Coordinates of C-alpha atoms in Angstrom, one line a residue:
Chain A
M1 CA 26.1 -47.0 -20.5
V2 CA 23.6 -47.7 -17.8
T3 CA 22.7 -44.1 -17.5
A4 CA 22.3 -43.9 -21.2
V5 CA 19.9 -46.8 -21.2
L6 CA 18.1 -45.4 -18.3
A7 CA 17.8 -42.0 -20.0
T8 CA 16.3 -43.6 -23.1
R9 CA 13.9 -45.6 -21.0
L10 CA 12.9 -42.4 -19.1
G11 CA 12.7 -40.5 -22.4
R12 CA 10.2 -43.0 -23.8
L13 CA 8.2 -42.9 -20.6
A14 CA 8.1 -39.1 -20.8
S15 CA 5.8 -39.1 -23.9
T16 CA 3.3 -41.6 -22.3
P17 CA 0.3 -40.6 -20.3
A18 CA 2.2 -41.4 -17.1
G19 CA 5.0 -39.1 -18.2
R20 CA 2.5 -36.3 -18.9
I21 CA 0.8 -36.7 -15.6
W22 CA 4.2 -36.4 -14.0
A23 CA 4.9 -33.3 -16.1
V24 CA 1.7 -31.6 -14.9
C25 CA 2.7 -32.4 -11.3
L26 CA 6.2 -31.1 -11.9
R27 CA 4.8 -27.8 -13.1
D28 CA 3.3 -27.3 -9.7
V29 CA 6.6 -28.3 -8.0
T30 CA 8.4 -25.7 -10.1
A31 CA 5.9 -23.0 -9.2
A32 CA 5.9 -23.9 -5.5
H33 CA 9.7 -23.8 -5.6
S34 CA 9.7 -20.3 -6.9
V35 CA 6.8 -18.9 -4.9
G36 CA 7.9 -19.5 -1.3
Y37 CA 5.4 -22.1 -0.5
T38 CA 6.9 -22.9 2.9
F39 CA 4.7 -20.5 4.8
L40 CA 1.5 -22.1 3.5
L41 CA 2.9 -25.5 4.3
V42 CA 3.7 -24.6 7.9
V43 CA 0.2 -23.2 8.4
G44 CA -1.4 -26.3 7.0
F45 CA 0.7 -28.5 9.2
L46 CA 0.3 -26.5 12.4
E47 CA -3.5 -26.5 12.4
P48 CA -4.0 -30.2 13.4
V49 CA -1.0 -30.1 15.7
L50 CA -2.7 -27.2 17.6
Y51 CA -5.9 -29.2 17.7
L52 CA -4.0 -32.2 19.1
L53 CA -2.4 -30.1 21.8
S54 CA -5.5 -28.3 22.8
M55 CA -8.0 -31.1 22.5
G56 CA -5.9 -34.2 23.1
F57 CA -3.9 -32.9 26.1
G58 CA -6.0 -29.9 27.1
V59 CA -9.5 -31.4 27.0
G60 CA -8.1 -34.9 27.4
G61 CA -6.9 -33.9 30.9
M62 CA -10.5 -33.5 32.0
V63 CA -11.9 -36.4 30.0
G64 CA -9.6 -39.1 31.1
E65 CA -9.6 -42.4 29.2
V66 CA -11.7 -43.5 26.3
V67 CA -13.1 -47.1 26.0
L68 CA -12.8 -48.4 22.5
A69 CA -15.3 -50.8 20.8
D70 CA -13.1 -53.8 21.6
G71 CA -13.0 -52.8 25.3
A72 CA -9.5 -51.5 25.3
R73 CA -8.9 -48.2 27.2
V74 CA -6.7 -45.5 25.8
S75 CA -5.8 -42.0 26.8
Y76 CA -7.9 -39.2 25.2
A77 CA -4.8 -37.8 23.4
S78 CA -4.1 -41.3 21.9
F79 CA -7.7 -41.4 20.8
V80 CA -7.7 -38.0 19.1
A81 CA -4.2 -38.1 17.6
P82 CA -5.0 -40.6 14.8
A83 CA -8.1 -38.6 13.9
M84 CA -5.9 -35.5 13.7
L85 CA -3.6 -37.3 11.4
A86 CA -6.5 -38.2 9.2
A87 CA -7.7 -34.6 9.2
S88 CA -4.2 -33.5 8.4
A89 CA -4.0 -36.0 5.5
M90 CA -7.4 -34.7 4.3
N91 CA -6.8 -30.9 4.6
G92 CA -3.7 -30.5 2.3
P93 CA -5.0 -32.5 -0.7
F94 CA -8.6 -31.2 -0.3
F95 CA -7.8 -27.5 -0.3
E96 CA -5.0 -27.8 -2.8
G97 CA -7.3 -29.9 -5.0
S98 CA -10.2 -27.4 -4.7
I99 CA -8.9 -23.9 -4.1
G100 CA -5.5 -24.4 -5.8
F101 CA -7.0 -26.1 -8.8
F102 CA -9.8 -23.6 -9.1
S103 CA -7.4 -20.8 -9.2
K104 CA -5.3 -22.5 -11.9
M105 CA -8.2 -23.5 -14.0
R106 CA -10.7 -20.7 -13.8
Y107 CA -8.7 -17.7 -12.6
R108 CA -5.3 -18.1 -14.2
K109 CA -6.6 -20.2 -17.1
L110 CA -3.4 -22.2 -16.9
F111 CA -4.7 -25.4 -18.5
D112 CA -6.0 -23.6 -21.6
A113 CA -2.4 -23.7 -22.7
T114 CA -1.7 -27.2 -21.2
I115 CA -4.3 -28.9 -23.3
S116 CA -2.8 -27.5 -26.5
T117 CA 0.0 -29.9 -25.9
P118 CA -0.3 -33.7 -25.9
V119 CA -1.6 -33.5 -22.3
T120 CA -5.3 -34.5 -22.1
P121 CA -7.8 -33.2 -19.5
F122 CA -7.6 -36.5 -17.7
E123 CA -3.9 -36.1 -17.4
V124 CA -4.3 -32.6 -16.1
A125 CA -6.7 -33.9 -13.4
A126 CA -4.4 -36.8 -12.5
G127 CA -1.3 -34.6 -12.4
E128 CA -3.0 -32.1 -10.2
L129 CA -4.2 -34.9 -7.9
L130 CA -0.7 -36.2 -7.7
W131 CA 0.5 -32.8 -6.7
S132 CA -2.0 -32.4 -4.0
L133 CA -1.3 -35.9 -2.8
G134 CA 2.4 -35.0 -2.5
Q135 CA 1.4 -32.1 -0.3
G136 CA -0.8 -34.3 1.8
A137 CA 2.1 -36.7 2.2
M138 CA 4.3 -33.9 3.5
Y139 CA 1.6 -32.9 6.0
S140 CA 1.1 -36.5 7.1
L141 CA 4.8 -37.1 7.5
A142 CA 5.2 -34.0 9.6
F143 CA 2.3 -34.9 11.7
C144 CA 3.6 -38.5 12.2
T145 CA 6.9 -37.0 13.4
V146 CA 5.0 -35.0 16.0
M147 CA 3.1 -38.1 17.1
V148 CA 6.3 -40.1 17.6
A149 CA 7.9 -37.2 19.4
L150 CA 5.0 -37.0 21.8
G151 CA 5.0 -40.8 22.3
L152 CA 1.6 -41.2 20.7
A153 CA 2.8 -43.7 18.1
T154 CA 5.8 -45.9 17.5
L155 CA 7.9 -45.8 14.3
G156 CA 6.4 -49.1 13.2
Q157 CA 2.8 -47.8 13.6
V158 CA 3.7 -44.7 11.7
L159 CA 5.1 -46.7 8.8
A160 CA 1.9 -48.7 8.7
V161 CA -0.3 -45.7 8.9
L162 CA 1.3 -43.6 6.2
P163 CA -0.2 -45.5 3.2
A164 CA -3.6 -45.0 4.9
A165 CA -2.9 -41.3 5.1
L166 CA -2.1 -41.3 1.4
L167 CA -5.3 -43.0 0.7
I168 CA -7.2 -40.4 2.6
G169 CA -5.3 -37.7 0.6
F170 CA -6.3 -39.5 -2.6
A171 CA -10.0 -39.6 -1.7
F172 CA -10.1 -36.0 -0.6
G173 CA -7.9 -34.8 -3.4
G174 CA -10.2 -36.4 -6.0
L175 CA -13.2 -34.9 -4.1
G176 CA -11.6 -31.5 -4.0
L177 CA -11.0 -31.5 -7.8
L178 CA -14.6 -32.5 -8.5
L179 CA -16.0 -29.9 -6.2
A180 CA -13.7 -27.3 -7.7
T181 CA -15.3 -27.9 -11.1
F182 CA -18.7 -26.8 -9.6
I183 CA -17.4 -23.7 -8.0
N184 CA -18.1 -20.4 -9.7
S185 CA -16.6 -17.8 -7.4
W186 CA -14.3 -17.4 -4.5
K187 CA -17.3 -17.0 -2.2
D188 CA -18.3 -20.6 -2.8
F189 CA -15.3 -21.7 -0.9
D190 CA -16.9 -20.7 2.3
Y191 CA -19.4 -23.5 1.8
L192 CA -16.6 -25.9 1.1
G193 CA -14.9 -24.8 4.3
A194 CA -18.1 -25.2 6.3
I195 CA -18.7 -28.7 5.0
I196 CA -15.1 -29.8 5.7
F197 CA -15.2 -28.3 9.1
S198 CA -18.4 -30.0 10.1
M199 CA -17.0 -33.2 8.8
F200 CA -13.9 -32.6 10.8
L201 CA -15.9 -32.1 14.0
F202 CA -18.4 -35.0 13.6
S203 CA -16.6 -37.9 12.0
G204 CA -15.7 -39.7 15.1
T205 CA -12.9 -37.3 15.6
F206 CA -13.3 -36.2 19.1
T207 CA -15.9 -38.8 20.3
P208 CA -16.5 -42.4 19.3
V209 CA -19.3 -42.6 16.7
E210 CA -21.4 -44.8 19.0
A211 CA -22.0 -41.7 21.1
Y212 CA -24.2 -40.2 18.3
P213 CA -27.9 -41.0 17.9
G214 CA -28.8 -43.6 15.3
P215 CA -29.7 -41.5 12.2
A216 CA -26.7 -39.2 12.8
Q217 CA -24.5 -42.3 12.8
I218 CA -25.6 -43.1 9.3
I219 CA -24.7 -39.6 8.1
V220 CA -21.3 -39.9 9.7
W221 CA -20.9 -43.4 8.2
L222 CA -21.2 -41.8 4.7
T223 CA -18.4 -39.3 5.2
P224 CA -15.1 -40.3 3.8
L225 CA -13.3 -38.8 6.8
Y226 CA -15.0 -41.3 9.1
H227 CA -13.5 -44.2 7.1
G228 CA -10.2 -42.5 7.1
I229 CA -10.2 -42.1 10.8
E230 CA -11.3 -45.8 11.3
L231 CA -8.2 -46.7 9.3
T232 CA -5.7 -44.4 11.0
R233 CA -7.1 -45.2 14.5
G234 CA -7.1 -48.9 13.9
L235 CA -3.5 -48.9 12.7
I236 CA -2.1 -46.6 15.4
L237 CA -4.0 -48.2 18.3
D238 CA -3.3 -51.7 17.0
A239 CA -7.0 -52.4 16.8
L240 CA -7.0 -54.0 13.3
S241 CA -10.3 -55.4 11.9
L242 CA -11.6 -56.7 8.6
S243 CA -13.9 -53.7 8.3
M244 CA -10.8 -51.6 7.6
L245 CA -10.6 -53.2 4.2
A246 CA -14.0 -51.8 3.5
D247 CA -12.9 -48.4 4.8
A248 CA -9.9 -48.5 2.4
A249 CA -12.1 -49.6 -0.5
Y250 CA -14.5 -46.8 0.2
L251 CA -11.7 -44.2 0.1
V252 CA -10.3 -45.7 -3.2
V253 CA -13.8 -45.5 -4.7
V254 CA -14.3 -41.9 -3.6
G255 CA -10.9 -40.9 -5.0
L256 CA -11.4 -42.7 -8.3
L257 CA -14.9 -41.4 -8.8
G258 CA -13.8 -37.8 -7.9
L259 CA -10.9 -38.0 -10.4
W260 CA -13.0 -39.5 -13.2
L261 CA -15.9 -37.2 -12.9
A262 CA -13.6 -34.2 -12.4
S263 CA -11.7 -35.0 -15.5
R264 CA -14.9 -35.3 -17.5
R265 CA -16.1 -31.9 -16.3
I266 CA -12.7 -30.4 -16.9
A267 CA -12.8 -31.7 -20.5
R268 CA -16.2 -30.2 -21.0
T269 CA -15.0 -26.8 -19.7
L270 CA -11.6 -26.7 -21.6
C271 CA -12.5 -28.5 -24.8
R272 CA -15.7 -26.7 -25.8
Chain B
M1 CA -19.5 -15.6 -57.3
P2 CA -16.9 -16.3 -54.6
H3 CA -14.8 -19.2 -55.6
V4 CA -14.6 -21.7 -52.7
V5 CA -12.7 -24.9 -52.5
P6 CA -14.1 -27.1 -55.3
V7 CA -16.8 -29.6 -54.3
G8 CA -15.7 -33.1 -54.5
Y9 CA -12.1 -32.4 -53.8
R10 CA -12.0 -35.5 -51.6
H11 CA -12.0 -37.7 -54.7
R12 CA -8.8 -36.2 -55.9
V13 CA -5.5 -37.2 -54.4
P14 CA -4.0 -34.0 -53.0
K15 CA -0.4 -33.4 -54.0
P16 CA 1.5 -32.8 -51.9
A17 CA -0.6 -34.3 -49.2
S18 CA -2.5 -31.6 -47.2
L19 CA -1.5 -31.1 -43.7
I20 CA -4.9 -29.8 -42.8
E21 CA -8.1 -30.8 -44.5
A22 CA -11.6 -29.8 -43.6
H23 CA -14.8 -30.8 -45.3
R24 CA -18.2 -29.3 -44.4
L25 CA -16.8 -28.5 -40.9
V26 CA -19.4 -27.2 -38.5
K27 CA -19.1 -26.0 -34.9
R28 CA -22.2 -25.3 -32.9
F29 CA -22.5 -23.8 -29.4
G30 CA -26.1 -24.5 -28.4
D31 CA -28.2 -22.8 -31.1
F32 CA -25.3 -20.6 -32.2
V33 CA -23.5 -21.8 -35.3
A34 CA -19.9 -20.5 -35.0
V35 CA -18.5 -22.4 -38.0
D36 CA -21.0 -23.2 -40.7
G37 CA -19.7 -25.7 -43.2
V38 CA -16.1 -24.8 -43.9
D39 CA -14.0 -26.5 -46.6
L40 CA -10.3 -26.0 -46.6
Q41 CA -6.9 -27.5 -47.3
V42 CA -3.5 -26.3 -46.0
Q43 CA -0.4 -27.5 -47.8
P44 CA 3.1 -28.1 -46.3
G45 CA 5.1 -24.9 -46.2
E46 CA 2.2 -22.7 -46.8
F47 CA 1.4 -19.6 -44.8
F48 CA -2.4 -19.8 -44.6
G49 CA -4.6 -17.1 -43.2
F50 CA -8.1 -16.7 -41.8
L51 CA -9.3 -13.2 -42.3
G52 CA -12.5 -12.1 -40.6
A53 CA -14.1 -9.7 -38.2
N54 CA -14.5 -10.7 -34.5
G55 CA -17.0 -13.5 -34.2
A56 CA -16.6 -14.7 -37.8
G57 CA -15.6 -18.2 -36.7
K58 CA -11.8 -18.0 -37.1
S59 CA -10.9 -18.9 -33.6
S60 CA -13.4 -21.7 -33.4
T61 CA -12.0 -23.2 -36.6
M62 CA -8.5 -22.8 -35.1
R63 CA -9.5 -24.6 -31.9
M64 CA -10.9 -27.5 -33.9
I65 CA -7.7 -27.8 -35.9
G66 CA -5.8 -27.6 -32.6
C67 CA -7.8 -30.6 -31.3
V68 CA -9.1 -28.8 -28.3
S69 CA -12.6 -28.4 -29.6
P70 CA -14.5 -31.3 -31.1
P71 CA -16.2 -30.6 -34.4
S72 CA -20.0 -30.7 -34.3
E73 CA -20.2 -32.0 -37.9
G74 CA -18.1 -32.6 -40.9
V75 CA -14.7 -34.1 -41.6
L76 CA -11.4 -32.8 -40.2
R77 CA -8.0 -34.3 -40.8
V78 CA -4.8 -32.9 -39.5
F79 CA -1.6 -34.7 -40.7
G80 CA -4.2 -37.1 -42.1
L81 CA -5.3 -38.0 -38.6
D82 CA -8.6 -37.7 -36.8
P83 CA -8.6 -35.0 -34.0
I84 CA -11.1 -37.0 -32.0
K85 CA -9.1 -40.2 -32.0
D86 CA -5.5 -39.0 -32.3
G87 CA -5.7 -35.6 -30.4
P88 CA -2.5 -36.1 -28.4
V89 CA -0.5 -37.3 -31.5
I90 CA -1.6 -34.4 -33.6
R91 CA -1.1 -31.9 -30.8
S92 CA 2.5 -33.2 -30.3
R93 CA 3.2 -31.9 -33.8
L94 CA 1.4 -28.6 -33.5
G95 CA 2.6 -25.3 -32.1
V96 CA -0.2 -23.1 -30.7
C97 CA 0.0 -19.4 -30.0
P98 CA -3.4 -18.6 -28.6
Q99 CA -5.2 -15.3 -28.7
Q100 CA -4.7 -14.8 -24.9
D101 CA -1.1 -15.4 -24.0
S102 CA -2.0 -17.8 -21.2
L103 CA 1.6 -17.8 -19.9
D104 CA 2.3 -19.2 -16.5
E105 CA 2.8 -16.1 -14.3
E106 CA 4.1 -18.0 -11.4
L107 CA 7.1 -19.2 -13.4
T108 CA 10.1 -17.4 -15.0
V109 CA 10.5 -16.9 -18.7
L110 CA 12.8 -19.9 -19.0
E111 CA 10.7 -22.1 -16.7
N112 CA 7.7 -21.3 -18.9
L113 CA 9.4 -22.9 -21.8
V114 CA 11.0 -25.8 -20.0
V115 CA 7.8 -26.7 -18.2
Y116 CA 5.9 -26.6 -21.4
A117 CA 8.5 -28.7 -23.1
R118 CA 7.9 -31.4 -20.5
Y119 CA 4.3 -31.8 -21.7
F120 CA 5.7 -33.0 -25.0
G121 CA 8.1 -35.4 -23.3
I122 CA 11.1 -33.4 -24.4
P123 CA 14.2 -34.4 -22.3
R124 CA 15.3 -31.7 -19.9
R125 CA 18.7 -31.0 -21.5
V126 CA 17.2 -30.7 -25.0
A127 CA 14.4 -28.5 -23.6
R128 CA 16.8 -26.1 -22.0
Q129 CA 18.9 -25.8 -25.1
R130 CA 16.0 -25.2 -27.3
A131 CA 14.5 -22.7 -24.8
E132 CA 17.7 -20.7 -24.9
E133 CA 17.8 -20.7 -28.7
L134 CA 14.2 -19.7 -28.9
L135 CA 14.6 -16.9 -26.4
E136 CA 17.5 -15.6 -28.5
F137 CA 15.3 -15.9 -31.6
V138 CA 12.5 -13.8 -30.1
Q139 CA 14.9 -11.4 -28.4
L140 CA 14.2 -12.3 -24.8
S141 CA 17.5 -13.7 -23.8
E142 CA 18.1 -10.8 -21.4
R143 CA 14.9 -11.6 -19.5
I144 CA 15.5 -15.3 -19.2
T145 CA 15.3 -15.4 -15.4
S146 CA 12.6 -12.7 -15.2
K147 CA 9.1 -13.4 -14.0
V148 CA 6.5 -13.3 -16.7
E149 CA 4.1 -10.8 -15.0
P150 CA 6.2 -7.6 -15.4
L151 CA 6.9 -8.3 -19.1
S152 CA 5.3 -5.9 -21.7
G153 CA 2.6 -7.1 -24.0
G154 CA 5.0 -7.5 -26.9
M155 CA 7.4 -9.5 -24.8
K156 CA 4.7 -11.8 -23.6
R157 CA 3.5 -12.4 -27.1
R158 CA 7.0 -13.2 -28.2
L159 CA 7.4 -15.6 -25.3
T160 CA 4.2 -17.2 -26.3
I161 CA 5.5 -17.7 -29.9
A162 CA 8.7 -19.1 -28.5
R163 CA 6.7 -21.5 -26.4
A164 CA 4.7 -22.6 -29.4
L165 CA 8.0 -23.5 -31.1
I166 CA 9.5 -25.6 -28.3
N167 CA 8.4 -28.9 -29.9
E168 CA 9.6 -27.9 -33.3
P169 CA 6.1 -28.1 -34.7
E170 CA 5.2 -28.9 -38.3
I171 CA 2.4 -26.5 -38.1
L172 CA 2.4 -23.2 -36.2
M173 CA -1.1 -22.0 -35.3
L174 CA -1.2 -18.2 -34.6
D175 CA -4.5 -16.8 -33.3
E176 CA -4.3 -13.0 -33.8
P177 CA -0.6 -12.9 -33.0
T178 CA -0.3 -9.1 -33.1
T179 CA -3.6 -7.9 -31.7
G180 CA -2.9 -5.2 -29.1
L181 CA 0.8 -4.8 -29.8
D182 CA 2.5 -1.5 -30.6
P183 CA 3.9 -1.0 -34.1
Q184 CA 7.5 -1.9 -33.1
A185 CA 6.4 -5.1 -31.4
R186 CA 4.2 -6.0 -34.4
H187 CA 7.0 -5.6 -36.9
L188 CA 9.3 -7.7 -34.8
V189 CA 6.7 -10.5 -34.6
W190 CA 6.1 -10.2 -38.4
E191 CA 9.9 -10.5 -39.0
R192 CA 10.1 -13.6 -36.9
L193 CA 7.1 -15.2 -38.6
F194 CA 8.6 -14.4 -42.0
Q195 CA 11.9 -16.1 -40.9
L196 CA 10.0 -19.2 -39.8
K197 CA 8.2 -19.2 -43.2
Q198 CA 11.6 -19.1 -44.9
R199 CA 12.6 -22.1 -42.8
G200 CA 9.6 -24.0 -44.2
V201 CA 7.4 -24.0 -41.2
T202 CA 3.8 -24.2 -42.2
Q203 CA 1.8 -21.5 -40.5
V204 CA -1.9 -20.9 -40.0
L205 CA -2.8 -17.4 -38.9
T206 CA -6.0 -15.6 -38.0
T207 CA -6.2 -11.9 -38.1
H208 CA -8.5 -9.0 -38.6
Y209 CA -5.6 -6.8 -39.7
M210 CA -5.6 -6.7 -43.5
D211 CA -2.0 -5.5 -43.8
E212 CA -0.9 -8.4 -41.7
A213 CA -2.7 -10.9 -43.9
E214 CA -1.4 -9.2 -47.0
Q215 CA 2.2 -9.2 -45.8
L216 CA 2.4 -12.7 -44.5
C217 CA -0.1 -15.0 -46.1
D218 CA 0.5 -17.0 -49.3
R219 CA -3.2 -17.9 -49.3
L220 CA -6.1 -16.9 -47.2
V221 CA -9.8 -17.3 -46.7
V222 CA -12.2 -14.6 -45.8
M223 CA -14.7 -15.7 -43.2
D224 CA -18.0 -14.1 -42.4
H225 CA -20.7 -15.5 -40.1
G226 CA -19.0 -18.9 -39.9
K227 CA -18.7 -19.3 -43.6
I228 CA -15.8 -18.9 -46.1
I229 CA -16.9 -16.3 -48.5
A230 CA -13.7 -16.0 -50.6
E231 CA -10.4 -17.8 -51.0
G232 CA -7.1 -17.1 -52.7
S233 CA -3.8 -15.3 -52.5
P234 CA -4.0 -11.7 -51.4
R235 CA -3.1 -10.6 -54.9
R236 CA -5.8 -12.8 -56.5
L237 CA -8.4 -11.7 -54.1
I238 CA -7.7 -8.0 -54.8
E239 CA -7.8 -8.7 -58.6
Q240 CA -11.0 -10.6 -58.2
Y241 CA -12.9 -8.5 -55.8
S242 CA -11.5 -5.0 -56.2
T243 CA -10.0 -2.9 -58.9
K244 CA -6.3 -2.2 -59.3
E245 CA -6.5 1.2 -57.8
V246 CA -8.6 3.3 -55.6
V247 CA -9.1 7.1 -55.6
E248 CA -10.1 8.8 -52.4
L249 CA -11.8 12.1 -52.8
R250 CA -12.5 14.5 -50.0
F251 CA -14.5 17.7 -50.2
G252 CA -13.6 19.8 -47.2
N253 CA -16.7 20.5 -45.2
L254 CA -19.1 19.6 -48.1
P255 CA -20.8 16.3 -47.3
P256 CA -19.9 13.7 -49.9
E257 CA -23.7 12.9 -50.2
T258 CA -24.3 16.4 -51.5
V259 CA -21.4 16.3 -53.8
A260 CA -22.5 13.0 -55.2
R261 CA -26.0 14.4 -55.9
R262 CA -24.6 17.4 -57.7
I263 CA -22.3 15.4 -60.0
N264 CA -24.9 12.8 -60.2
G265 CA -24.4 10.1 -62.8
R266 CA -21.0 11.3 -63.8
I267 CA -19.2 9.6 -61.0
S268 CA -19.8 6.2 -62.5
E269 CA -18.2 7.4 -65.8
H270 CA -14.9 7.9 -64.0
C271 CA -14.7 4.5 -62.4
E272 CA -15.9 0.9 -62.4
R273 CA -17.6 1.2 -59.0
H274 CA -17.8 3.9 -56.4
E275 CA -18.7 4.2 -52.7
I276 CA -19.9 7.2 -50.9
L277 CA -18.8 7.3 -47.2
P278 CA -19.6 10.0 -44.6
D279 CA -16.2 11.6 -45.1
R280 CA -15.1 10.7 -48.6
I281 CA -15.9 9.2 -52.0
L282 CA -14.0 6.2 -53.1
L283 CA -13.6 5.5 -56.8
Y284 CA -12.6 1.9 -57.7
T285 CA -10.8 2.0 -61.0
A286 CA -8.0 0.4 -63.1
D287 CA -6.4 3.7 -63.8
G288 CA -6.3 5.9 -60.7
D289 CA -4.6 8.9 -62.2
A290 CA -7.1 9.2 -65.0
A291 CA -10.0 8.9 -62.6
A292 CA -8.4 11.5 -60.3
E293 CA -7.9 13.9 -63.1
A294 CA -11.5 13.5 -64.3
A295 CA -12.8 14.0 -60.8
S296 CA -10.7 17.1 -60.3
R297 CA -12.4 18.8 -63.3
E298 CA -15.8 18.3 -61.7
H299 CA -17.8 20.9 -59.8
P300 CA -17.3 21.0 -56.9
A301 CA -13.7 20.0 -57.2
P302 CA -12.3 17.8 -54.4
S303 CA -10.2 19.4 -51.7
S304 CA -7.9 16.5 -51.6
V305 CA -7.3 13.5 -54.0
L306 CA -5.4 10.4 -53.0
V307 CA -4.6 7.7 -55.5
R308 CA -3.6 4.4 -54.0
R309 CA -3.4 0.7 -54.8
S310 CA -6.3 -1.6 -53.8
T311 CA -5.7 -3.4 -50.5
L312 CA -7.2 -6.5 -48.9
E313 CA -9.1 -4.0 -46.8
D314 CA -11.0 -2.9 -49.9
V315 CA -11.7 -6.6 -50.7
F316 CA -12.8 -7.3 -47.2
L317 CA -15.1 -4.4 -46.9
H318 CA -16.5 -5.2 -50.3
L319 CA -17.2 -8.8 -49.3
T320 CA -18.5 -8.3 -45.8
G321 CA -20.4 -5.1 -45.9
R322 CA -20.4 -1.3 -45.7
T323 CA -20.8 -1.3 -49.4
L324 CA -23.1 -0.3 -52.2
V325 CA -24.3 -3.2 -54.2
D326 CA -23.0 -2.8 -57.8

């Protein structure tokens, strides 16, 4: 009885926009399941872990402690780890959102068929974002496990930081989708890689932003990753501040803007 | 004059209600006018065809009906609904078999159907059952767990047709369903489309194969440069734009031009209309045997004579070019 009611409810939900967004996401789950995605996942997860080990512990051994804005002193590994979590939360959704989406949209023309169904271009974009977000969540979860194992975070801190990691994924997933709609060939991804890597190096990742000269600080302040790191670092190092609300809002706006603009550009490409 | 859908049809109440109705429909891409003021109606249960050369505007019209391409001008109603406002609702009742198969090569044959079904909100169990039935219908049951990529062109096309049927559509839209298929595969597709027609599924087809249109369509329009230049059943179009029979005369190595000059004037006595091609002379006539006999008595006599019925191809070529003006 209960299952029957539930089935009807779910059935009704299935033919709503939410149901269709979920259906688009499930397509990717089905494809990942049959393609042997594990290898890619492991590589994506390992990258920030290796950075954490080499920078946090390797370089950290020579650097010693870092003094935070509020005067607290933390080990260099503790300082770098939340930034690596942010980078990890960024990488998955961004590259899935850009490269993965580009290949589906332009190379394999997958969505030409999708939009012949009730699914709209916005739902395609949202479903793809949800999928890349799911991937980001897996990366983040895995990275959090490593942090707990290395004694760089407690379970409570990890639970608090996971929503922030998702938010970072949302922002960069949306951004990735948007950039993918501007890309014309595989070569253009080199530029994306370069942008992301410079952002990764200079968003307060390895040094406090205060160490940069004034104008550079403004540029850093504009990057979404900086705000993401502010969030993860604040939550993991128990250095909460009101400005973190602004950081979160910035990420939400970036994600929504990316999603909205991307879906408009997708509609223009698919629905000529 | 080509007879097009009567002007002012909007004031009449169509009976039965048209599933598709277009009035002065236009599609522009920049300066290029792909569809240039098309009027048409498709009735329930009808097998309707768009016949035209590549670039005639068939696919653009199909995409507008499929609600994936907004009309630049004019009125379009599908199921009485507006494609701009009610796109998702209309699309939920359409089955689309596009020109390029656009199958999901990362998925198996079955997954292609089940994943597609989800876009329509079809419950998993129903989707799976329908998918199995449809694969049976298009003779792909044995490949159910196979990946899509290694399938042959004909198999992919059949799978695309099965996919288009997963939501039990009221209208099946087929954009050049047999282009690029070998004869066996074509005939299998035709058989299946004919069976669907018998079940009462309304079908809209584009093709540049005349035999396909002749075999399948109840009614068709001939498109050229974005315009509808003729409309009717295949038989009516043949009656209207061609003669009952055609005689094809060949003259060995003698160029038909030379032959035509020698028997100058007398050709037109044998037929209503004639056409001189580089390799043969065509006589359009009501009585092919009589014309053939008369032509055989001429000097030079033809080396081969073929009497055949007029086809849509004759109509099409007559309407769209490669023809002498009468």
